[in-house]
Tab-separated table of C-alpha atoms (C1' of nucleotides) in Angstrom:
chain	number	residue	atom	x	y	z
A	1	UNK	CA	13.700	-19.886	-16.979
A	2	UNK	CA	16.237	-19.915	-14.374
A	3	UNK	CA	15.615	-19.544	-10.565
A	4	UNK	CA	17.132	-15.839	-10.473
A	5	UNK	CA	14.727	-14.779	-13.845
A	6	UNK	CA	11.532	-16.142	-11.693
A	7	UNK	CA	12.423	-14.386	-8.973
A	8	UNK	CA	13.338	-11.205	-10.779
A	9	UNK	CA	10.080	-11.727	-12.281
A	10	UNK	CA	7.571	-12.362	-9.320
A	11	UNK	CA	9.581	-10.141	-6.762
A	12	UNK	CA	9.563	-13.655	-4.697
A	13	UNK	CA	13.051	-14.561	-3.299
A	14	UNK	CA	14.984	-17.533	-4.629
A	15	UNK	CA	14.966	-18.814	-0.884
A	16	UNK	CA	11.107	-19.009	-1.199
A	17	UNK	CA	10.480	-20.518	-4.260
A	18	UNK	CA	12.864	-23.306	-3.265
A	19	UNK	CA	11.017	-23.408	-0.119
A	20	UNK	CA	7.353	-23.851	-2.091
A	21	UNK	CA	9.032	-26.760	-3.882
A	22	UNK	CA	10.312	-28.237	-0.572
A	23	UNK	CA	6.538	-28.268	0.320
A	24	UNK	CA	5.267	-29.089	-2.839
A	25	UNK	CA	3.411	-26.433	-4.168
A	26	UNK	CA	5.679	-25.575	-7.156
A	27	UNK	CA	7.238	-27.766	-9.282
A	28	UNK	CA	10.231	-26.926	-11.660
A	29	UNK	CA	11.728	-29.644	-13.794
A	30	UNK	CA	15.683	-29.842	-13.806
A	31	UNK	CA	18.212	-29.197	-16.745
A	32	UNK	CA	21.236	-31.288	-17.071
A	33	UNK	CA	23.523	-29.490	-15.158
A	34	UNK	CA	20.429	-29.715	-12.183
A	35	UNK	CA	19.683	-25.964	-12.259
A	36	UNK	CA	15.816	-25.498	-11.618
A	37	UNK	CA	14.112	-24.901	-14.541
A	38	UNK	CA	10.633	-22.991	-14.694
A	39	UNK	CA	7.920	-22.256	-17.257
A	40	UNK	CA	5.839	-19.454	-18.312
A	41	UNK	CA	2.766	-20.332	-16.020
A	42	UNK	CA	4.857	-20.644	-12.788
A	43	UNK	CA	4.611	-16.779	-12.665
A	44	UNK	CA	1.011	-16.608	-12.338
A	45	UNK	CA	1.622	-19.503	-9.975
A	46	UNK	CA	4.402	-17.850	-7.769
A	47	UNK	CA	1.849	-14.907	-7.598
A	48	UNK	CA	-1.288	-16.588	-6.503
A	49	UNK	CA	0.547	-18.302	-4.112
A	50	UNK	CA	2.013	-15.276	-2.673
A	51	UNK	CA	-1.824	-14.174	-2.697
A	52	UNK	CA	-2.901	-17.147	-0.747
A	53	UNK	CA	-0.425	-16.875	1.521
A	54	UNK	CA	-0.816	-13.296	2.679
A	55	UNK	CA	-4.388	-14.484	3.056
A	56	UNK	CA	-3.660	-16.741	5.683
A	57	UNK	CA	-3.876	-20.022	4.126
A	58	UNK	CA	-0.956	-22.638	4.797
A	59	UNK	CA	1.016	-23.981	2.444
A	60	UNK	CA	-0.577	-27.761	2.927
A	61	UNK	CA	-3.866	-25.575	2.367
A	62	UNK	CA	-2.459	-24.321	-0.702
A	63	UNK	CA	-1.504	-27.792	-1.917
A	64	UNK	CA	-5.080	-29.150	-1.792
A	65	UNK	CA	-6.190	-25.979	-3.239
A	66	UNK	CA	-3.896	-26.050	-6.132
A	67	UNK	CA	-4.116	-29.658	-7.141
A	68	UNK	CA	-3.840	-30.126	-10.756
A	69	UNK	CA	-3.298	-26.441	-11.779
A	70	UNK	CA	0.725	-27.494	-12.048
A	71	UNK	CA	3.160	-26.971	-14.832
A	72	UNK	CA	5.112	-29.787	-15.378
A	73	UNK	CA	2.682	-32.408	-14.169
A	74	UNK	CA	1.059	-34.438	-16.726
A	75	UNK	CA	-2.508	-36.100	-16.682
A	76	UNK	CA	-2.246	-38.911	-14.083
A	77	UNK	CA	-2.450	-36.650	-11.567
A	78	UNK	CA	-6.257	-35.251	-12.621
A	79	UNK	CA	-7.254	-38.676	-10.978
A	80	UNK	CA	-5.598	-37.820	-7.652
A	81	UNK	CA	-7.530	-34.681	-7.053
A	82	UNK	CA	-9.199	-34.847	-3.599
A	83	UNK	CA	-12.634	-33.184	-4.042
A	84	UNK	CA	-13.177	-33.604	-0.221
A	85	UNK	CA	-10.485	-31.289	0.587
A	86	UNK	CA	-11.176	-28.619	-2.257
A	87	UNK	CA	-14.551	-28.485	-0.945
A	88	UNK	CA	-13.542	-27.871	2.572
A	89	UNK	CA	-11.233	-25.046	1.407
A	90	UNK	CA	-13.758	-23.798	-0.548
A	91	UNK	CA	-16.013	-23.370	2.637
A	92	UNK	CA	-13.214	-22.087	4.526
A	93	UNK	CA	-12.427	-19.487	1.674
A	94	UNK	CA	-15.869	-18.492	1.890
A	95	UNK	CA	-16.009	-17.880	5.522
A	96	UNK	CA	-12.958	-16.276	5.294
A	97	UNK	CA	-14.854	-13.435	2.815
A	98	UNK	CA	-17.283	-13.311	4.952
A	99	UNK	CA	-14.888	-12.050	7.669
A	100	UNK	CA	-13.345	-9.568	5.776
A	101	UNK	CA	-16.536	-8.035	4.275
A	102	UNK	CA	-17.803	-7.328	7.915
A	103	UNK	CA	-14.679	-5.667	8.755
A	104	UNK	CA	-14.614	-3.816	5.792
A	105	UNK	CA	-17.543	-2.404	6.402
A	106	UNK	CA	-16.888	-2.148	10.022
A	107	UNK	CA	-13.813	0.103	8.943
A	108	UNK	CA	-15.533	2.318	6.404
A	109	UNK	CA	-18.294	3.022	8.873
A	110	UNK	CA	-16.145	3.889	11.174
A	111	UNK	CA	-13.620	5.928	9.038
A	112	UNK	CA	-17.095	7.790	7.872
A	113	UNK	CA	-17.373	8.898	11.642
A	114	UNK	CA	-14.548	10.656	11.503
A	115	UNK	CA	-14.283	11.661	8.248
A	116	UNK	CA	-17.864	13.848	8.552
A	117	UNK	CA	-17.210	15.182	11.280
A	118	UNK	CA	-13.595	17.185	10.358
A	119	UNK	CA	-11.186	18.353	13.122
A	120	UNK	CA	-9.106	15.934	15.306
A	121	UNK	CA	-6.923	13.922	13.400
A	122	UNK	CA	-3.999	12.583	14.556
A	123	UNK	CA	-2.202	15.199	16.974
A	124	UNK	CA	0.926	15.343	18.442
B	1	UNK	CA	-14.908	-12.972	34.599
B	2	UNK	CA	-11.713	-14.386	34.742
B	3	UNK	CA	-9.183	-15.168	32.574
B	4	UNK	CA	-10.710	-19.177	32.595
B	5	UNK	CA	-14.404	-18.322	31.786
B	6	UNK	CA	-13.528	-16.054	29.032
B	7	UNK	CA	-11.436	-18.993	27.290
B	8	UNK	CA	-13.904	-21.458	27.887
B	9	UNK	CA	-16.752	-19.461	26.184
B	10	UNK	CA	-14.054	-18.364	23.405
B	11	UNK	CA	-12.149	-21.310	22.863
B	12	UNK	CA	-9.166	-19.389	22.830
B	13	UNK	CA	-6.790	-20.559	25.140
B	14	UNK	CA	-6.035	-18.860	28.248
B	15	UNK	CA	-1.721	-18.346	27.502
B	16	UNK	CA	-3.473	-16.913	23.941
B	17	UNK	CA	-5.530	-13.984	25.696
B	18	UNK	CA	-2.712	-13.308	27.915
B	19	UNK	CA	-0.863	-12.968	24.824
B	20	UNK	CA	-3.180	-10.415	22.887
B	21	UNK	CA	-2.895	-8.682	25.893
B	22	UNK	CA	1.219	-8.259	25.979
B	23	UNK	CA	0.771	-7.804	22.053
B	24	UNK	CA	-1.516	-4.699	23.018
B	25	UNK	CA	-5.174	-5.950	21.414
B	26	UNK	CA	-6.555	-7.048	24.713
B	27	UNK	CA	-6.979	-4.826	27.753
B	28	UNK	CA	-8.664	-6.239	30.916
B	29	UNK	CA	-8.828	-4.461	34.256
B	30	UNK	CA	-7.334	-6.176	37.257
B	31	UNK	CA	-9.141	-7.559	40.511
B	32	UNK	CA	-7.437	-6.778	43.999
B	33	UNK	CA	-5.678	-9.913	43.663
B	34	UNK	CA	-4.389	-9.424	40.285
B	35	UNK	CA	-6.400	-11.676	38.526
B	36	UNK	CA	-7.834	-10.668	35.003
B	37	UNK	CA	-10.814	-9.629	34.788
B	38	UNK	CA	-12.983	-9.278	31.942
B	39	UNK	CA	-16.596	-7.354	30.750
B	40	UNK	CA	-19.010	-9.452	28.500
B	41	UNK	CA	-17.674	-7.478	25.272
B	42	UNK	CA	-14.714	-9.399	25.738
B	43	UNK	CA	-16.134	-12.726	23.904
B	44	UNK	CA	-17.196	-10.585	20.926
B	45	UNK	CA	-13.760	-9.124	20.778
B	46	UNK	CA	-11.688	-12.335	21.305
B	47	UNK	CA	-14.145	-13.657	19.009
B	48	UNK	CA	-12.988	-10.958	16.344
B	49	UNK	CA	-9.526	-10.765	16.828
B	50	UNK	CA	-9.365	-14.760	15.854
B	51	UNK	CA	-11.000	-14.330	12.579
B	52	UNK	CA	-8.724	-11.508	11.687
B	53	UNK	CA	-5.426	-13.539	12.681
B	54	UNK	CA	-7.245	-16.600	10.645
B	55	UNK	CA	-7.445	-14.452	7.509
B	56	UNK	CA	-4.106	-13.295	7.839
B	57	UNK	CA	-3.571	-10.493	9.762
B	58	UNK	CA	-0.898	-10.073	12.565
B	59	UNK	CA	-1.452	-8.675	15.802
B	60	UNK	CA	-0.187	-5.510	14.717
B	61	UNK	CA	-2.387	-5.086	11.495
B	62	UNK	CA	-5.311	-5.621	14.773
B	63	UNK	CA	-4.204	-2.810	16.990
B	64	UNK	CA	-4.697	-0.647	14.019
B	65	UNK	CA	-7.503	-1.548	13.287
B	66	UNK	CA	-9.353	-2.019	16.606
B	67	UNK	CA	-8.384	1.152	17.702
B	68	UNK	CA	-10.794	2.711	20.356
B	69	UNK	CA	-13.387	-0.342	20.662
B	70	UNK	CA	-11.780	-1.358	23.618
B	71	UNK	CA	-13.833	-2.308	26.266
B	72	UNK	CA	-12.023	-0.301	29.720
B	73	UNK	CA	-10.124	2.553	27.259
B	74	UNK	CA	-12.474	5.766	28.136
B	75	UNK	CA	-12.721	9.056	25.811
B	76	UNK	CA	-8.994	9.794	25.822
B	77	UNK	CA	-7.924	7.135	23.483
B	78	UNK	CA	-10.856	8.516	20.861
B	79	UNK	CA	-8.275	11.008	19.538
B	80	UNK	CA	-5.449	9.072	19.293
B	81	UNK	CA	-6.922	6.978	16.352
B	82	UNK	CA	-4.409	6.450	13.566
B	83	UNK	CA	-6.688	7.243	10.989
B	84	UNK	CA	-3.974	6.776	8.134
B	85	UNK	CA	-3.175	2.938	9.499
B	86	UNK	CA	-6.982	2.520	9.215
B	87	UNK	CA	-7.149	3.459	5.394
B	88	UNK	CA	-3.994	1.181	4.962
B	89	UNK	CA	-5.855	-1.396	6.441
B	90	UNK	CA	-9.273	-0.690	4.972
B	91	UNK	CA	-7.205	-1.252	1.613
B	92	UNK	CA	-5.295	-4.389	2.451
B	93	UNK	CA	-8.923	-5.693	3.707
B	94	UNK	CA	-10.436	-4.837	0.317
B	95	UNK	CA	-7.118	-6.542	-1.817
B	96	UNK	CA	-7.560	-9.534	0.230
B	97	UNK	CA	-11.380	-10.046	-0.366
B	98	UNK	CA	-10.590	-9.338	-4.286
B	99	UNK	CA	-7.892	-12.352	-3.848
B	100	UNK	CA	-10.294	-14.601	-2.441
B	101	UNK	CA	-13.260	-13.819	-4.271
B	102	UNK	CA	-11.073	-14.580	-7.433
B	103	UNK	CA	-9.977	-18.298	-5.507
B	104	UNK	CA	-13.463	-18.985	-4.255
B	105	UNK	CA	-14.673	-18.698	-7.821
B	106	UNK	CA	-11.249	-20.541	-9.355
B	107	UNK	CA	-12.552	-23.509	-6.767
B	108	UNK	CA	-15.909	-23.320	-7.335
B	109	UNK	CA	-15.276	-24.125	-11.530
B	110	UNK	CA	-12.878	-26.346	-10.762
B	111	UNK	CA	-15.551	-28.593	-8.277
B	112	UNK	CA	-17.868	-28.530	-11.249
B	113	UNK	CA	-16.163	-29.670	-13.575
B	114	UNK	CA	-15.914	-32.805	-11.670
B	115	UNK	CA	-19.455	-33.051	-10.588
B	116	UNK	CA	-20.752	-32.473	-13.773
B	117	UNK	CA	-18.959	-35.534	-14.642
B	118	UNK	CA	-19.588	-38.317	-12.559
B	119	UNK	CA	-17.104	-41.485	-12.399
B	120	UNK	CA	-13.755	-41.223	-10.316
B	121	UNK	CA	-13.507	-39.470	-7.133
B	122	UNK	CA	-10.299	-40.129	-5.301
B	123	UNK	CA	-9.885	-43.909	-5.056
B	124	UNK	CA	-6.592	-45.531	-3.736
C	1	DA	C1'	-5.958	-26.406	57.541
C	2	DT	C1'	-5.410	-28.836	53.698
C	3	DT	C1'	-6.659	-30.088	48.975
C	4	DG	C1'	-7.756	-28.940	44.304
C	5	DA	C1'	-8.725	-25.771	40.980
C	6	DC	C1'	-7.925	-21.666	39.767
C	7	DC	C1'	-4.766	-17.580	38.972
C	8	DT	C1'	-0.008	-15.144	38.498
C	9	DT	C1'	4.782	-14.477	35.992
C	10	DC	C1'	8.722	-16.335	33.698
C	11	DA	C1'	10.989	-19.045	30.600
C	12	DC	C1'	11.831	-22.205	27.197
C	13	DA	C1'	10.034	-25.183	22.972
C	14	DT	C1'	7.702	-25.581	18.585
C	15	DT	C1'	5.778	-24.614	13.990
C	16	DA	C1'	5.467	-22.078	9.591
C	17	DA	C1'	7.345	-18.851	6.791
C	18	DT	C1'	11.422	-16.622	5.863
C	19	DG	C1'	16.401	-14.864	5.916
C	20	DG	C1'	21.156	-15.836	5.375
C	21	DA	C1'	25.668	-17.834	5.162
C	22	DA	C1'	28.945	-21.608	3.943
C	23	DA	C1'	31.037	-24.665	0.616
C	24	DG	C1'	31.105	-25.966	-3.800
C	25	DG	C1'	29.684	-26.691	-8.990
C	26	DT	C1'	28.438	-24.101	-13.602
C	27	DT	C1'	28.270	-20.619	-16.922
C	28	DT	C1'	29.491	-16.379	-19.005
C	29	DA	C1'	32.378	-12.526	-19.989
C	30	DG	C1'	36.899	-10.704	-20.614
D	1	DC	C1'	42.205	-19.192	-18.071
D	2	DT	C1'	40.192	-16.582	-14.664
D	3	DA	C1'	36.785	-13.861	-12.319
D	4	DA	C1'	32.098	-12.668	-11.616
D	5	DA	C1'	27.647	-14.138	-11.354
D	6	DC	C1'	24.942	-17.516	-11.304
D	7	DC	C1'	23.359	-22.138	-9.490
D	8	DT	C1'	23.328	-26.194	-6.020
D	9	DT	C1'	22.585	-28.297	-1.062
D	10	DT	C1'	22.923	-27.883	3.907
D	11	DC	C1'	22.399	-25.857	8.036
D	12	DC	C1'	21.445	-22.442	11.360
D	13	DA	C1'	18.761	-17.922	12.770
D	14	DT	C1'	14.622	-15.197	13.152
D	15	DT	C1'	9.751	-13.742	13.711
D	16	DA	C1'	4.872	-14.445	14.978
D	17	DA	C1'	1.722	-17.241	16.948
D	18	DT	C1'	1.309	-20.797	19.943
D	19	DG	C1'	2.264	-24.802	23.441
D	20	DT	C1'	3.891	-26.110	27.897
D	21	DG	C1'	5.874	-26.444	32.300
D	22	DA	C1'	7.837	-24.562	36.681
D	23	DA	C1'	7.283	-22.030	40.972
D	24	DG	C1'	4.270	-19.773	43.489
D	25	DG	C1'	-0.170	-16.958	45.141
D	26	DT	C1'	-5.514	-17.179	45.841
D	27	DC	C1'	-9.818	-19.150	46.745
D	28	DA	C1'	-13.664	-22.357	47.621
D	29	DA	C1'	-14.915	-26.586	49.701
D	30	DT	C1'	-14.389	-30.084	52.976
DNA sequence: ATTGACCTTCACATTAATGGAAAGGTTTAG
DNA sequence: CTAAACCTTTCCATTAATGTGAAGGTCAAT
């Protein structure tokens, strides 16, 4: 799969996913002619990392989150994991959901408000 | 308090609150000099509007969504609240905890996996 | 009254993520 | 063979959030 098909695919500009390789969270082999070449599971991978990033993680956050989850790279690389970080993201993920959930429920209770009591909305 | 206090029990830095306040998510009152000043709600709400900008959100996604809990903005502003930006938000809060509820749990495997089985960690 | 520690505004620099164009090679369709 | 539609790298621009410094006003303490 070409660059253009991924992108087509994930809705993710070429530009991008050339960036995420520049920073090393995605990692298409080459084909003779040096065209980026991508598998199946990048899409899933494009995607999360689209996910990640509209959640406010960094890419360097997203590399030690994503360590061995990669297409094209082979076993060595299950030794280089580094549990210290992946546990520190993991905390930080967590606290992050605990954010959200107490603005979520901030935002309902106060869209409840004015939701019982009809009238006013948003005038002129 | 001034513009100095409020950083130092925030931790935000003072050019940042100055900033939320051009950006529209801060409002202090001004002394006869001109100085800043701000009520003790303030730390809460500094407080607040970092989490949201760690998980993600810009300061415009915040003025949406921290409509009237201003601390010096009296009655008027209660019926200028954008309810429809508030449901928009209320969903993009709920995606976003969906996201990293699936990555907390994606780590969380992954971290057993290796602590089940004991033997390399991340050696040189 | 001067010093030091605040505060003000204004302006420019940086970083991360992204957009876009230039110059050139490759592949595909006609 | 040529043109269109891809791909490549390189470089420069933008936006949001932030850092930083200049030039100057205010205030508290000595």
């Amino acid at each position: 799969m070409k660059i253009g098909d991924l992108a087509a695919k994930t809705g993710v500009a070429p530009r991008l996913l050339r960036y995420y390789e520049e920073v090393g969270i995605l990692h298409p082999f080459r084909s003779a002619n040096g065209y980026r070449s991508y598998g199946e599971p990048a899409i899933e991978r494009v995607l999360q990392i689209r996910e990640l990033l509209e959640s406010g993680f960094t890419t360097e956050m997203i590399r030690e989150v994503l360590p061995c989850l990669d297409d094209p790279r082979p076993a060595e690389c299950v030794v280089k994991v580094d549990l210290e970080a992946l546990r520190r993201q993991l905390g930080n993920v967590e606290r992050r959901i605990d954010v959200l959930q107490r603005n979520r429920d901030a935002i309902k209770t106060y869209l409840q408000i004015w939701e019982e009591s009809p009238g006013v909305t948003s005038d002129s």
